[in-house]
XYZ file of C-alpha atoms in Angstrom:
262
model
C -0.310 -0.027 0.081
C 1.078 3.791 -0.725
C 0.023 4.678 2.309
C 1.936 2.148 4.344
C 5.491 2.660 2.537
C 5.040 6.419 3.141
C 5.100 5.853 6.259
C 7.641 3.071 7.076
C 10.020 5.320 4.746
C 9.548 8.466 6.494
C 10.094 6.288 9.772
C 13.604 4.868 8.394
C 15.284 8.943 7.759
C 18.192 9.482 10.820
C 20.183 12.333 11.376
C 23.272 13.260 13.095
C 24.661 16.454 14.742
C 28.373 15.176 15.259
C 31.157 15.334 12.632
C 31.155 11.578 12.886
C 28.050 11.588 11.649
C 27.009 9.003 14.436
C 23.022 8.286 14.922
C 21.588 8.066 18.553
C 20.066 4.183 18.967
C 16.476 4.860 20.564
C 13.159 3.633 20.080
C 10.174 6.295 19.291
C 6.358 5.415 19.691
C 4.059 7.647 17.361
C 0.635 8.136 17.913
C -1.054 8.310 14.367
C -3.990 10.662 14.156
C -6.020 12.805 11.591
C -4.656 16.128 11.002
C -7.288 17.627 8.164
C -9.039 16.999 5.432
C -10.181 19.142 1.918
C -12.434 18.672 -0.330
C -14.105 15.573 -1.927
C -12.585 12.346 0.039
C -12.956 8.707 1.414
C -11.376 9.222 4.812
C -13.169 11.125 8.060
C -11.088 9.183 10.758
C -7.727 7.737 11.641
C -5.774 6.489 13.968
C -2.749 4.360 14.747
C 0.251 3.360 16.366
C 4.057 3.205 14.967
C 7.068 1.651 17.079
C 9.997 2.185 15.716
C 13.997 0.747 17.264
C 17.159 2.031 15.412
C 19.955 0.168 16.839
C 23.564 0.023 16.540
C 25.015 -3.069 15.511
C 28.169 -2.147 15.227
C 29.291 -3.110 11.553
C 25.509 -1.815 10.333
C 22.161 0.466 11.619
C 19.200 -2.558 12.682
C 15.942 -1.089 12.408
C 12.951 -2.438 13.193
C 9.447 -0.754 12.885
C 5.784 -2.250 13.446
C 3.051 -0.012 11.978
C -1.077 -0.078 13.099
C -3.405 1.884 11.356
C -7.289 1.968 10.841
C -8.549 4.337 8.389
C -12.517 5.168 8.207
C -14.720 6.554 5.449
C -17.704 8.384 6.153
C -20.219 5.504 6.349
C -17.714 4.463 9.352
C -16.626 1.669 7.156
C -13.288 0.797 8.306
C -10.100 -0.600 6.550
C -7.157 -1.688 8.461
C -3.624 -2.210 7.618
C -0.014 -2.743 9.383
C 3.754 -3.240 8.312
C 6.363 -5.001 9.959
C 9.600 -4.156 8.634
C 13.196 -5.110 9.575
C 16.517 -3.974 7.605
C 20.275 -3.690 7.865
C 22.150 -1.059 6.593
C 25.994 -1.292 6.407
C 27.412 2.509 7.823
C 29.282 3.225 4.819
C 25.586 2.756 2.921
C 26.772 0.100 -0.205
C 24.415 -3.133 1.649
C 20.880 -2.920 2.364
C 19.152 -5.997 3.986
C 15.955 -6.161 4.219
C 12.315 -7.675 4.795
C 8.691 -6.190 4.660
C 5.707 -7.691 5.499
C 1.919 -5.877 4.574
C -0.935 -6.846 5.553
C -4.528 -4.835 5.692
C -8.171 -6.516 5.749
C -8.743 -5.131 1.879
C -5.627 -6.042 0.052
C -3.724 -8.826 -0.875
C -0.617 -10.325 1.938
C 2.659 -9.285 0.674
C 6.281 -10.003 1.648
C 9.403 -8.234 -0.060
C 12.430 -9.914 1.064
C 15.338 -8.933 -0.732
C 19.164 -7.401 -0.480
C 21.243 -4.544 -2.607
C 24.276 -3.690 -2.819
C 25.815 -0.336 -4.677
C 29.306 0.029 -5.643
C 31.879 3.175 -5.521
C 29.284 5.679 -7.893
C 26.455 4.149 -5.821
C 24.980 1.977 -8.784
C 24.077 -1.560 -7.712
C 21.674 -4.036 -8.085
C 18.917 -5.204 -5.784
C 17.825 -9.036 -5.691
C 14.195 -10.276 -4.502
C 13.906 -13.914 -3.011
C 9.732 -12.396 -2.192
C 7.891 -12.200 -3.240
C 9.077 -13.438 -6.205
C 12.976 -14.044 -7.423
C 13.981 -10.428 -9.698
C 16.668 -8.175 -9.818
C 16.562 -4.180 -10.125
C 18.545 -2.120 -11.429
C 19.980 0.883 -9.156
C 21.249 4.210 -10.841
C 24.300 5.703 -10.258
C 23.907 8.081 -6.988
C 21.135 5.997 -5.343
C 20.884 6.126 -1.502
C 19.771 4.074 0.818
C 16.958 4.977 3.250
C 19.898 6.603 6.403
C 22.562 7.467 3.550
C 20.416 9.318 2.559
C 19.191 10.861 5.396
C 22.938 11.633 6.451
C 23.724 13.165 3.201
C 20.242 15.384 4.016
C 21.317 16.402 6.864
C 24.959 17.249 5.792
C 23.507 19.751 3.349
C 21.313 21.353 5.615
C 24.500 22.410 7.637
C 26.243 23.204 4.911
C 23.813 25.902 4.636
C 21.799 23.942 1.286
C 18.184 24.261 0.775
C 17.663 21.510 -1.436
C 18.551 17.718 -2.556
C 17.422 15.611 -4.691
C 18.899 11.885 -5.189
C 17.599 8.482 -6.141
C 16.501 6.344 -3.068
C 15.647 2.677 -3.050
C 14.195 0.927 0.415
C 12.390 -2.305 -0.484
C 9.473 -1.563 0.884
C 7.878 -2.332 -2.550
C 7.561 -4.261 -5.896
C 10.613 -3.971 -8.245
C 11.387 -1.013 -9.419
C 8.259 0.926 -7.551
C 10.785 1.221 -4.273
C 12.761 3.655 -6.525
C 12.036 6.789 -6.304
C 13.604 10.140 -6.494
C 13.745 12.117 -3.392
C 13.637 15.605 -3.263
C 14.241 17.057 -0.267
C 13.728 20.802 1.089
C 15.465 21.682 4.062
C 14.992 24.646 6.921
C 16.654 25.377 9.707
C 17.885 24.581 12.357
C 15.369 25.493 15.097
C 15.127 25.534 18.770
C 11.773 24.216 20.452
C 11.810 24.763 24.253
C 8.113 23.726 24.164
C 8.686 19.712 22.600
C 6.508 17.427 24.953
C 9.842 15.321 25.172
C 11.662 17.229 27.618
C 14.786 14.714 26.362
C 14.538 17.279 23.081
C 14.035 20.346 24.403
C 17.741 21.268 24.080
C 18.603 20.049 20.737
C 18.316 22.077 17.355
C 15.686 20.102 14.654
C 15.151 21.410 10.534
C 11.994 21.390 8.847
C 12.572 18.951 6.213
C 9.634 19.240 2.960
C 9.886 15.548 1.632
C 8.619 14.900 -2.176
C 9.341 11.629 -4.078
C 8.643 10.936 -7.195
C 8.556 7.569 -9.449
C 11.998 6.662 -10.643
C 10.884 4.893 -13.642
C 7.985 6.014 -15.727
C 7.390 8.771 -12.791
C 5.232 12.113 -13.807
C 5.822 15.406 -13.042
C 4.096 15.942 -9.659
C 4.980 13.494 -6.574
C 3.568 10.662 -6.072
C 3.461 11.330 -2.045
C 4.464 14.206 -0.040
C 5.335 14.974 3.329
C 6.997 17.422 6.033
C 9.004 16.260 9.121
C 10.350 17.749 12.194
C 14.031 16.331 12.382
C 16.210 16.879 15.883
C 19.781 16.378 15.102
C 20.307 13.252 17.022
C 18.451 10.918 14.670
C 15.071 11.728 16.372
C 11.825 12.715 14.103
C 8.765 13.835 16.805
C 6.394 14.938 13.869
C 5.383 14.134 10.866
C 2.467 14.987 8.729
C 1.667 13.030 5.272
C -0.254 14.632 2.453
C -2.466 12.257 0.374
C -4.091 15.730 -1.159
C -7.879 14.821 0.584
C -6.162 14.497 3.908
C -3.137 15.173 5.525
C -2.335 12.441 8.197
C -0.066 13.110 11.623
C 2.325 11.164 13.231
C 3.317 12.435 16.520
C 6.139 10.871 18.964
C 4.798 10.192 22.451
C 7.009 7.800 23.918
C 10.790 8.159 23.573
C 13.807 5.628 24.963
C 17.334 6.096 24.027
C 19.645 3.212 23.758
C 23.137 2.847 25.373
C 26.056 2.935 22.431
C 27.470 -0.334 21.111
C 30.011 -1.820 22.599
C 32.220 -2.342 19.338
């Protein structure tokens, strides 16, 4: 599902404020709500929960994400869907292992399992073992989720305001998982009134993301979102714009893990 894919992709961003580009390992819990609706639409309500575990495993970053969402139409009919995702990404940004399970009350269940490898130019291939054996060619300059996030932060810290790059995350079938990602960055800002006290002294960037199909895509983005991304790797608020409605994800719990003993 497009909605589940976007939520998963945007929760995989990770940022660092240090010169060593380190991400603070953490567990974040988010509450999902309907932020707004506009025009003709088929969604009148939404609720859900996401849990993200991001850990340093010395040779890479391991991510576990559990997403559960309920959408309601104006007649009160309910759509439930969930995504369970596990990834490992090498710290040099050149290898990604992924396993994604999509479940829904109205769509067939789907598993995406595979491994992607890039060379020094960022070109490479992704090999899927599920839902079927297939190989996807990745163009030069391709970034995996964590590498993309660190590149966005580096650009923002350097005063750049826009970054565009191919992005592969493995959360869809074949070429559908390859997007052209455009990021517009503003900041850094300070927020002393955040609901999470551990974030009160940490600056953040506001990042507007637009995702375009890398293969046979049009001039308009497939998805758009606005994120508030702290320089220690935490995302505390996200807005996902689907045109007729906007879904919000707000952090309600945050736990930092000890640094890895490598």
